[in-house]
Amino acid sequence: MSRETSHTEFSRALRLMPGGVNSPARAFGAVGGEPVFFERGEGAYLFDVDGNRYIDYIGSWGPLILGHAQPQVTEALQAAVARGTSFGAPTVAESDLAELIVEAVPSVEKVRLVNSGTEATMSAIRLARGFTGRDVIVKFAGNYHGHVDSLLVSAGSSAATLGVPNSPGVTAGTTRDTLVLAYNDVGALAEAFAQHGERIAGVIFEPIVGNMGCVVPTGEFLTALGEQCDKHGALLICDEVMTGFRVAYGGAQSLLNIKPDLTTLGKIVGGGLPVGAYGGRGDVMDHVLPAGEVFQAGTLSGNPLATAAGIATLRLLRDEPPYQRLDELSARLADGLSQAATAADVPHQVQRVGSMLTLFFNPQPVINWDTASRSDTDRYGKYFWGMIDRGIYLPCSQYEALFVSAAHSEQDVDATVEAARDVMAGL
Ligand code: KE4
């Protein structure tokens, strides 16, 4: 498969942008080689600048649950753009999108629209601190919440040791109020609250993790999160940027039957346009400026194009829910990939919730970052390149989830499994 034009374009991009990309997740750093440049998407497929077609399992890292260039979403965007792109003033569409979110997500009474998942989590953390008057935020290793300074942090030496920066440019002062714990570790959570309980403003977590690969919470962990936060007056912040409208129309919280104080959203709520959102208890959200004192603002928040794409996407998901079919198709893919790895005697785990799943090259079930990080990432890199050379576009890291869209067919899934059989035999 020739990718000459991608190579030429990447050389040009390297001269213009750091690493030749606008987000490191796309840079193929974890799998080696050079990223592919794409020129268009259609349904389940991406077409690169050399004319190669790929079955796409990234879907822009989650937003495109309906597939690329979905006709009704495209139509809504075309109508919106003809009316002007941004007014910097209230529009009905913002209330329409807010209403869809409030009606869909059980715990969200009020919501604020922003421009990215990072903005949503950054704002939710500020709100938790402003509402409680406390400083400490708890997060979990292997959970990613965007490039929020105070969350770019590595775990301290013990569950009760505050975090240290894990990126240049993040000051010790920024992370000294962040506690990093092991996901699914009920004991560590209890210890952290025992030591810092009265200082903890909030706990932020991925209800189904996508950012260390797909990892599910235990029932005990979910119970402990709610109980500890309630007992100590901390806010539970459910980061559904990836899982919101992905695993169910009501998000992971509707599947897991949890009621967080705040929820963050992104990706699907914008239908491929830049939208993030944070929302939750009305008494908490009413602390956000101008209703309250917690500052947050944004020039393009809730802009007409992004809200048009988000509204069209959510209305389709609400009125013609694809979740049953997505679950069946994703199970077919998960089973096929597992059978391919087993046939090639490759140690693996396939972990899936709905249409997000990860094939881990790991002999053990992955329950936290410690187990995830023992995956064979070299083998994943070989698998990735074997699959891309057969026209299957997978996440370029072992520590990501792949996504099946409503545009994928059984034929696409069967072709993917066939390619995996071929690749696995040579791993
Ligand atoms: P954005 O700022 O990238 O819109 O959202 C940050 C974010 C927040 N919370 C969760 C649970 C997320 O998964 C993300 C972003 N996800 C990554 C992929 N795992 C985005 C890909 C990228 O950074 O290019």
Tab-separated table of C-alpha atoms in Angstrom, residues 18-418:
chain	number	residue	atom	x	y	z
A	18	PRO	CA	5.377	20.513	16.450
A	19	GLY	CA	5.641	16.832	15.560
A	20	GLY	CA	3.700	17.614	12.371
A	21	VAL	CA	0.362	17.211	14.163
A	22	ASN	CA	-2.177	19.197	16.155
A	23	SER	CA	-2.612	16.498	18.761
A	24	PRO	CA	0.038	13.975	19.885
A	25	ALA	CA	-2.542	11.172	19.898
A	26	ARG	CA	-2.386	11.201	16.060
A	27	ALA	CA	1.401	11.123	15.772
A	28	PHE	CA	1.871	7.334	15.767
A	29	GLY	CA	4.476	7.819	18.532
A	30	ALA	CA	3.349	4.660	20.303
A	31	VAL	CA	3.470	2.453	17.196
A	32	GLY	CA	6.353	4.002	15.236
A	33	GLY	CA	6.326	5.126	11.624
A	34	GLU	CA	4.592	8.153	10.128
A	35	PRO	CA	0.936	9.141	10.414
A	36	VAL	CA	-1.382	8.775	7.433
A	37	PHE	CA	-2.952	11.918	5.978
A	38	PHE	CA	-6.640	11.650	5.115
A	39	GLU	CA	-8.704	13.706	2.732
A	40	ARG	CA	-12.253	12.454	3.316
A	41	GLY	CA	-14.474	10.165	5.309
A	42	GLU	CA	-17.659	8.411	4.238
A	43	GLY	CA	-19.693	6.228	6.588
A	44	ALA	CA	-17.333	3.650	8.118
A	45	TYR	CA	-14.480	4.537	5.750
A	46	LEU	CA	-11.579	6.940	5.575
A	47	PHE	CA	-9.736	7.728	2.333
A	48	ASP	CA	-6.115	8.838	2.540
A	49	VAL	CA	-4.317	11.305	0.285
A	50	ASP	CA	-2.920	8.405	-1.755
A	51	GLY	CA	-6.403	7.106	-2.498
A	52	ASN	CA	-6.272	4.147	-0.110
A	53	ARG	CA	-9.498	3.189	1.682
A	54	TYR	CA	-9.570	2.092	5.321
A	55	ILE	CA	-12.267	0.741	7.594
A	56	ASP	CA	-12.082	3.349	10.374
A	57	TYR	CA	-12.298	2.287	14.031
A	58	ILE	CA	-11.196	5.615	15.507
A	59	GLY	CA	-14.133	7.761	14.379
A	60	SER	CA	-12.203	10.910	15.280
A	61	TRP	CA	-11.447	9.332	18.729
A	62	GLY	CA	-15.122	8.808	19.518
A	63	PRO	CA	-17.350	11.607	18.160
A	64	LEU	CA	-18.479	9.866	14.964
A	65	ILE	CA	-20.813	7.218	16.364
A	66	LEU	CA	-22.962	7.735	13.252
A	67	GLY	CA	-20.015	7.472	10.874
A	68	HIS	CA	-18.344	10.047	8.625
A	69	ALA	CA	-20.385	12.639	6.676
A	70	GLN	CA	-23.688	11.371	8.035
A	71	PRO	CA	-26.261	12.886	5.611
A	72	GLN	CA	-28.602	14.503	8.179
A	73	VAL	CA	-25.708	15.912	10.184
A	74	THR	CA	-24.136	17.290	6.999
A	75	GLU	CA	-27.444	18.812	5.940
A	76	ALA	CA	-27.914	20.474	9.343
A	77	LEU	CA	-24.410	21.933	9.106
A	78	GLN	CA	-24.959	23.232	5.571
A	79	ALA	CA	-28.173	24.956	6.658
A	80	ALA	CA	-26.476	26.456	9.711
A	81	VAL	CA	-23.403	27.766	7.904
A	82	ALA	CA	-25.610	29.638	5.426
A	83	ARG	CA	-27.050	31.605	8.372
A	84	GLY	CA	-23.669	32.740	9.682
A	85	THR	CA	-21.050	30.934	11.724
A	86	SER	CA	-21.035	32.685	15.093
A	87	PHE	CA	-22.869	35.547	16.801
A	88	GLY	CA	-21.316	35.722	20.288
A	89	ALA	CA	-24.850	36.072	21.547
A	90	PRO	CA	-27.529	33.641	22.760
A	91	THR	CA	-29.189	31.385	20.194
A	92	VAL	CA	-32.130	28.985	20.384
A	93	ALA	CA	-29.889	26.153	19.216
A	94	GLU	CA	-27.899	26.333	22.464
A	95	SER	CA	-31.082	25.727	24.439
A	96	ASP	CA	-32.044	22.927	22.040
A	97	LEU	CA	-28.723	21.137	22.609
A	98	ALA	CA	-28.789	21.823	26.355
A	99	GLU	CA	-32.326	20.430	26.526
A	100	LEU	CA	-31.310	17.231	24.688
A	101	ILE	CA	-28.465	16.718	27.192
A	102	VAL	CA	-30.615	17.455	30.264
A	103	GLU	CA	-33.338	15.104	29.024
A	104	ALA	CA	-30.807	12.343	28.203
A	105	VAL	CA	-28.384	12.325	31.147
A	106	PRO	CA	-30.076	11.377	34.414
A	107	SER	CA	-27.966	13.506	36.772
A	108	VAL	CA	-27.727	16.678	34.666
A	109	GLU	CA	-30.207	19.359	35.748
A	110	LYS	CA	-28.267	22.264	34.207
A	111	VAL	CA	-25.418	22.332	31.688
A	112	ARG	CA	-22.834	24.754	30.306
A	113	LEU	CA	-21.548	24.279	26.750
A	114	VAL	CA	-17.832	24.794	26.062
A	115	ASN	CA	-15.469	23.929	23.180
A	116	SER	CA	-13.668	20.737	24.188
A	117	GLY	CA	-13.573	17.944	26.710
A	118	THR	CA	-10.548	19.567	28.327
A	119	GLU	CA	-12.481	22.789	28.850
A	120	ALA	CA	-15.323	20.772	30.341
A	121	THR	CA	-13.166	18.926	32.882
A	122	MET	CA	-11.085	22.012	33.708
A	123	SER	CA	-14.285	23.958	34.400
A	124	ALA	CA	-15.878	21.135	36.387
A	125	ILE	CA	-12.824	20.951	38.653
A	126	ARG	CA	-12.844	24.722	39.180
A	127	LEU	CA	-16.560	24.544	39.976
A	128	ALA	CA	-16.053	21.719	42.484
A	129	ARG	CA	-13.368	23.774	44.238
A	130	GLY	CA	-15.496	26.925	44.106
A	131	PHE	CA	-18.616	25.185	45.381
A	132	THR	CA	-16.921	23.333	48.262
A	133	GLY	CA	-14.260	25.929	49.111
A	134	ARG	CA	-11.750	23.070	49.152
A	135	ASP	CA	-8.542	22.496	47.146
A	136	VAL	CA	-7.772	18.795	46.636
A	137	ILE	CA	-8.899	16.864	43.539
A	138	VAL	CA	-8.619	13.061	43.307
A	139	LYS	CA	-7.997	11.352	39.971
A	140	PHE	CA	-6.950	7.859	38.933
A	141	ALA	CA	-3.868	6.605	37.110
A	142	GLY	CA	-4.719	5.632	33.533
A	143	ASN	CA	-7.683	8.025	33.433
A	144	TYR	CA	-7.212	10.954	31.037
A	145	HIS	CA	-9.310	14.083	31.316
A	146	GLY	CA	-7.650	16.350	28.745
A	147	HIS	CA	-4.610	18.574	29.136
A	148	VAL	CA	-5.731	20.296	32.328
A	149	ASP	CA	-2.610	21.518	34.152
A	150	SER	CA	-3.663	20.202	37.545
A	151	LEU	CA	-4.397	16.770	36.042
A	152	LEU	CA	-1.069	16.397	34.195
A	153	VAL	CA	0.265	14.667	37.269
A	154	SER	CA	1.931	11.432	38.302
A	155	ALA	CA	1.006	9.497	41.376
A	156	GLY	CA	2.801	10.305	44.593
A	157	SER	CA	4.646	7.537	46.370
A	158	SER	CA	1.593	6.390	48.279
A	159	ALA	CA	-2.152	6.763	48.123
A	160	ALA	CA	-1.944	9.679	50.476
A	161	THR	CA	0.928	11.480	48.754
A	162	LEU	CA	-0.059	14.439	46.627
A	163	GLY	CA	0.872	14.422	42.940
A	164	VAL	CA	3.930	15.684	41.051
A	165	PRO	CA	3.849	17.237	37.542
A	166	ASN	CA	4.261	14.857	34.603
A	167	SER	CA	4.772	17.527	31.976
A	168	PRO	CA	7.283	20.377	31.688
A	169	GLY	CA	5.503	23.671	32.184
A	170	VAL	CA	3.235	22.364	34.918
A	171	THR	CA	4.333	23.783	38.266
A	172	ALA	CA	4.621	21.848	41.496
A	173	GLY	CA	2.134	24.289	42.943
A	174	THR	CA	-0.428	23.317	40.327
A	175	THR	CA	-0.300	19.624	41.116
A	176	ARG	CA	0.274	19.709	44.857
A	177	ASP	CA	-3.510	19.617	45.362
A	178	THR	CA	-3.997	16.582	43.143
A	179	LEU	CA	-4.095	13.038	44.488
A	180	VAL	CA	-3.571	10.180	42.045
A	181	LEU	CA	-4.894	6.772	43.088
A	182	ALA	CA	-5.128	3.350	41.464
A	183	TYR	CA	-8.402	2.756	39.606
A	184	ASN	CA	-10.639	0.105	41.203
A	185	ASP	CA	-8.649	0.347	44.474
A	186	VAL	CA	-11.270	0.757	47.219
A	187	GLY	CA	-8.630	0.661	49.983
A	188	ALA	CA	-6.548	3.453	48.475
A	189	LEU	CA	-9.676	5.581	48.082
A	190	ALA	CA	-10.606	5.032	51.717
A	191	GLU	CA	-7.063	5.864	52.851
A	192	ALA	CA	-7.002	9.053	50.782
A	193	PHE	CA	-10.284	10.221	52.282
A	194	ALA	CA	-9.135	9.240	55.774
A	195	GLN	CA	-6.049	11.430	55.337
A	196	HIS	CA	-7.431	14.324	53.273
A	197	GLY	CA	-11.212	13.954	53.394
A	198	GLU	CA	-12.026	17.431	54.640
A	199	ARG	CA	-9.780	18.982	51.921
A	200	ILE	CA	-11.121	16.996	48.959
A	201	ALA	CA	-13.253	19.136	46.634
A	202	GLY	CA	-13.969	16.435	44.115
A	203	VAL	CA	-13.138	13.051	42.631
A	204	ILE	CA	-12.956	12.850	38.824
A	205	PHE	CA	-13.048	9.487	37.075
A	206	GLU	CA	-13.834	7.755	33.792
A	207	PRO	CA	-16.912	5.580	34.533
A	208	ILE	CA	-15.761	3.181	31.826
A	209	VAL	CA	-12.124	3.880	31.052
A	210	GLY	CA	-11.057	4.399	27.458
A	211	ASN	CA	-7.680	6.027	28.072
A	212	MET	CA	-5.704	3.052	29.291
A	213	GLY	CA	-7.631	0.888	26.895
A	214	CYS	CA	-11.151	-0.215	27.823
A	215	VAL	CA	-11.324	-0.958	31.562
A	216	VAL	CA	-14.502	-1.369	33.594
A	217	PRO	CA	-15.040	-0.381	37.229
A	218	THR	CA	-15.975	-2.959	39.860
A	219	GLY	CA	-19.284	-2.546	41.666
A	220	GLU	CA	-17.433	-2.093	44.933
A	221	PHE	CA	-15.357	0.717	43.463
A	222	LEU	CA	-18.434	2.555	42.161
A	223	THR	CA	-20.169	2.160	45.527
A	224	ALA	CA	-17.092	3.395	47.381
A	225	LEU	CA	-16.808	6.458	45.124
A	226	GLY	CA	-20.360	7.526	45.926
A	227	GLU	CA	-20.174	6.697	49.624
A	228	GLN	CA	-16.812	8.410	50.254
A	229	CYS	CA	-17.845	11.554	48.409
A	230	ASP	CA	-21.192	11.728	50.226
A	231	LYS	CA	-19.585	11.056	53.609
A	232	HIS	CA	-16.931	13.761	53.221
A	233	GLY	CA	-18.877	16.352	51.236
A	234	ALA	CA	-16.789	16.001	48.054
A	235	LEU	CA	-18.327	16.175	44.583
A	236	LEU	CA	-18.276	13.119	42.314
A	237	ILE	CA	-17.322	14.197	38.786
A	238	CYS	CA	-18.114	11.606	36.103
A	239	ASP	CA	-16.014	12.238	33.004
A	240	GLU	CA	-18.267	11.008	30.177
A	241	VAL	CA	-16.434	12.857	27.403
A	242	MET	CA	-15.847	9.482	25.746
A	243	THR	CA	-18.686	7.348	27.164
A	244	GLY	CA	-21.449	9.976	26.943
A	245	PHE	CA	-23.978	8.909	24.273
A	246	ARG	CA	-21.445	6.215	23.290
A	247	VAL	CA	-22.237	3.247	25.546
A	248	ALA	CA	-25.894	4.272	25.986
A	249	TYR	CA	-28.012	7.332	25.214
A	250	GLY	CA	-27.845	8.207	28.925
A	251	GLY	CA	-24.117	7.502	29.064
A	252	ALA	CA	-22.202	5.116	31.310
A	253	GLN	CA	-24.002	6.477	34.366
A	254	SER	CA	-27.299	5.134	33.045
A	255	LEU	CA	-25.739	1.678	32.518
A	256	LEU	CA	-23.930	1.673	35.862
A	257	ASN	CA	-26.827	3.242	37.749
A	258	ILE	CA	-24.710	5.950	39.401
A	259	LYS	CA	-25.710	9.548	40.080
A	260	PRO	CA	-22.672	11.848	40.012
A	261	ASP	CA	-22.830	15.465	41.173
A	262	LEU	CA	-21.212	16.697	37.942
A	263	THR	CA	-20.782	15.138	34.496
A	264	THR	CA	-18.442	16.213	31.733
A	265	LEU	CA	-19.230	15.571	28.077
A	266	GLY	CA	-17.596	16.060	24.679
A	267	LYS	CA	-16.984	14.192	21.416
A	268	ILE	CA	-20.432	12.845	20.406
A	269	VAL	CA	-22.345	15.873	21.775
A	270	GLY	CA	-20.660	17.918	19.039
A	271	GLY	CA	-21.163	15.327	16.284
A	272	GLY	CA	-17.600	15.946	15.100
A	273	LEU	CA	-17.605	19.712	15.752
A	274	PRO	CA	-15.877	21.242	18.810
A	275	VAL	CA	-18.291	20.917	21.717
A	276	GLY	CA	-17.655	20.085	25.358
A	277	ALA	CA	-20.126	20.406	28.204
A	278	TYR	CA	-20.251	20.193	31.968
A	279	GLY	CA	-23.422	19.870	33.970
A	280	GLY	CA	-25.066	18.330	36.980
A	281	ARG	CA	-26.876	19.324	40.149
A	282	GLY	CA	-28.709	22.601	39.696
A	283	ASP	CA	-27.570	23.922	43.071
A	284	VAL	CA	-23.945	23.333	42.044
A	285	MET	CA	-24.263	24.663	38.475
A	286	ASP	CA	-25.893	27.848	39.788
A	287	HIS	CA	-22.460	28.769	41.153
A	288	VAL	CA	-21.181	29.283	37.584
A	289	LEU	CA	-20.876	32.897	36.384
A	290	PRO	CA	-23.081	34.841	35.745
A	291	ALA	CA	-25.560	32.895	37.953
A	292	GLY	CA	-22.848	32.540	40.580
A	293	GLU	CA	-19.224	33.521	41.186
A	294	VAL	CA	-17.180	30.715	39.569
A	295	PHE	CA	-15.648	32.218	36.435
A	296	GLN	CA	-15.783	30.440	33.058
A	297	ALA	CA	-16.264	31.914	29.577
A	298	GLY	CA	-15.661	31.203	25.871
A	299	THR	CA	-15.975	33.110	22.603
A	300	LEU	CA	-17.274	30.187	20.574
A	301	SER	CA	-19.023	28.238	23.317
A	302	GLY	CA	-22.308	26.885	21.930
A	303	ASN	CA	-21.649	28.313	18.463
A	304	PRO	CA	-24.266	27.751	15.739
A	305	LEU	CA	-22.251	25.237	13.680
A	306	ALA	CA	-21.226	23.029	16.603
A	307	THR	CA	-24.708	23.059	18.122
A	308	ALA	CA	-26.248	22.194	14.735
A	309	ALA	CA	-24.043	19.104	14.406
A	310	GLY	CA	-24.604	18.134	18.039
A	311	ILE	CA	-28.382	18.551	17.856
A	312	ALA	CA	-28.637	16.535	14.626
A	313	THR	CA	-26.488	13.760	16.104
A	314	LEU	CA	-28.320	13.502	19.433
A	315	ARG	CA	-31.752	13.627	17.793
A	316	LEU	CA	-30.773	10.685	15.551
A	317	LEU	CA	-29.432	8.766	18.543
A	318	ARG	CA	-32.615	9.511	20.512
A	319	ASP	CA	-35.137	8.796	17.734
A	320	GLU	CA	-33.400	5.858	16.028
A	321	PRO	CA	-31.198	4.412	18.809
A	322	PRO	CA	-28.388	2.326	17.226
A	323	TYR	CA	-27.227	0.838	20.548
A	324	GLN	CA	-28.655	-2.671	20.208
A	325	ARG	CA	-27.153	-3.121	16.744
A	326	LEU	CA	-23.868	-1.501	17.835
A	327	ASP	CA	-23.669	-3.955	20.716
A	328	GLU	CA	-24.277	-6.973	18.464
A	329	LEU	CA	-21.829	-5.801	15.792
A	330	SER	CA	-19.173	-4.937	18.393
A	331	ALA	CA	-19.601	-8.330	20.065
A	332	ARG	CA	-19.066	-9.968	16.635
A	333	LEU	CA	-15.852	-7.966	16.249
A	334	ALA	CA	-14.647	-8.667	19.802
A	335	ASP	CA	-15.289	-12.408	19.470
A	336	GLY	CA	-13.615	-12.514	16.058
A	337	LEU	CA	-10.507	-10.699	17.262
A	338	SER	CA	-10.255	-12.963	20.295
A	339	GLN	CA	-10.631	-16.094	18.163
A	340	ALA	CA	-7.924	-14.791	15.810
A	341	ALA	CA	-5.518	-14.213	18.722
A	342	THR	CA	-6.339	-17.592	20.265
A	343	ALA	CA	-5.780	-19.369	16.935
A	344	ALA	CA	-2.337	-17.762	16.765
A	345	ASP	CA	-1.658	-18.596	20.422
A	346	VAL	CA	-1.242	-14.890	21.262
A	347	PRO	CA	-1.941	-14.016	24.945
A	348	HIS	CA	-4.678	-11.379	24.961
A	349	GLN	CA	-7.712	-9.836	26.625
A	350	VAL	CA	-10.610	-8.292	24.743
A	351	GLN	CA	-12.459	-5.844	27.001
A	352	ARG	CA	-15.619	-4.203	25.689
A	353	VAL	CA	-18.602	-2.094	26.692
A	354	GLY	CA	-21.050	-1.501	23.874
A	355	SER	CA	-19.205	-0.144	20.839
A	356	MET	CA	-15.950	0.724	22.606
A	357	LEU	CA	-13.406	-2.052	23.029
A	358	THR	CA	-9.711	-2.830	23.360
A	359	LEU	CA	-7.671	-5.875	22.374
A	360	PHE	CA	-4.908	-5.966	25.007
A	361	PHE	CA	-1.765	-7.977	24.285
A	362	ASN	CA	-1.741	-9.027	27.902
A	363	PRO	CA	-2.218	-12.444	29.560
A	364	GLN	CA	-4.048	-10.871	32.535
A	365	PRO	CA	-7.393	-9.080	32.777
A	366	VAL	CA	-6.694	-5.341	32.789
A	367	ILE	CA	-8.216	-3.688	35.853
A	368	ASN	CA	-5.988	-0.633	36.386
A	369	TRP	CA	-2.953	1.200	35.024
A	370	ASP	CA	-0.549	-1.202	36.719
A	371	THR	CA	-1.929	-4.195	34.811
A	372	ALA	CA	-2.544	-2.215	31.609
A	373	SER	CA	1.070	-1.014	31.507
A	374	ARG	CA	2.278	-4.623	31.391
A	375	SER	CA	0.734	-5.070	27.933
A	376	ASP	CA	3.055	-5.979	25.083
A	377	THR	CA	3.119	-2.635	23.263
A	378	ASP	CA	5.722	-3.815	20.733
A	379	ARG	CA	3.379	-6.593	19.670
A	380	TYR	CA	0.540	-4.059	19.503
A	381	GLY	CA	2.676	-1.924	17.146
A	382	LYS	CA	3.250	-4.886	14.812
A	383	TYR	CA	-0.478	-5.717	14.902
A	384	PHE	CA	-1.347	-2.061	14.187
A	385	TRP	CA	0.884	-1.876	11.113
A	386	GLY	CA	-0.220	-5.261	9.842
A	387	MET	CA	-3.824	-4.142	10.041
A	388	ILE	CA	-3.315	-0.686	8.521
A	389	ASP	CA	-1.502	-2.284	5.593
A	390	ARG	CA	-4.654	-4.388	5.088
A	391	GLY	CA	-6.885	-1.307	5.117
A	392	ILE	CA	-7.964	-1.427	8.764
A	393	TYR	CA	-7.415	1.819	10.699
A	394	LEU	CA	-7.079	1.108	14.439
A	395	PRO	CA	-6.108	3.374	17.361
A	396	CYS	CA	-2.358	4.032	17.173
A	397	SER	CA	-1.791	3.017	20.796
A	398	GLN	CA	-2.439	-0.017	22.962
A	399	TYR	CA	-3.865	2.384	25.531
A	400	GLU	CA	-6.883	3.554	23.546
A	401	ALA	CA	-10.321	2.130	22.821
A	402	LEU	CA	-11.515	1.447	19.300
A	403	PHE	CA	-15.017	2.502	18.279
A	404	VAL	CA	-17.607	0.834	16.066
A	405	SER	CA	-20.047	3.208	14.360
A	406	ALA	CA	-23.617	2.812	13.155
A	407	ALA	CA	-22.189	2.977	9.615
A	408	HIS	CA	-20.122	-0.212	10.029
A	409	SER	CA	-21.542	-3.376	8.456
A	410	GLU	CA	-21.155	-7.056	9.235
A	411	GLN	CA	-19.041	-7.269	6.073
A	412	ASP	CA	-16.706	-4.594	7.476
A	413	VAL	CA	-16.391	-6.496	10.744
A	414	ASP	CA	-15.817	-9.834	9.027
A	415	ALA	CA	-13.142	-8.281	6.779
A	416	THR	CA	-11.487	-6.859	9.908
A	417	VAL	CA	-11.468	-10.254	11.613
A	418	GLU	CA	-10.081	-11.873	8.471
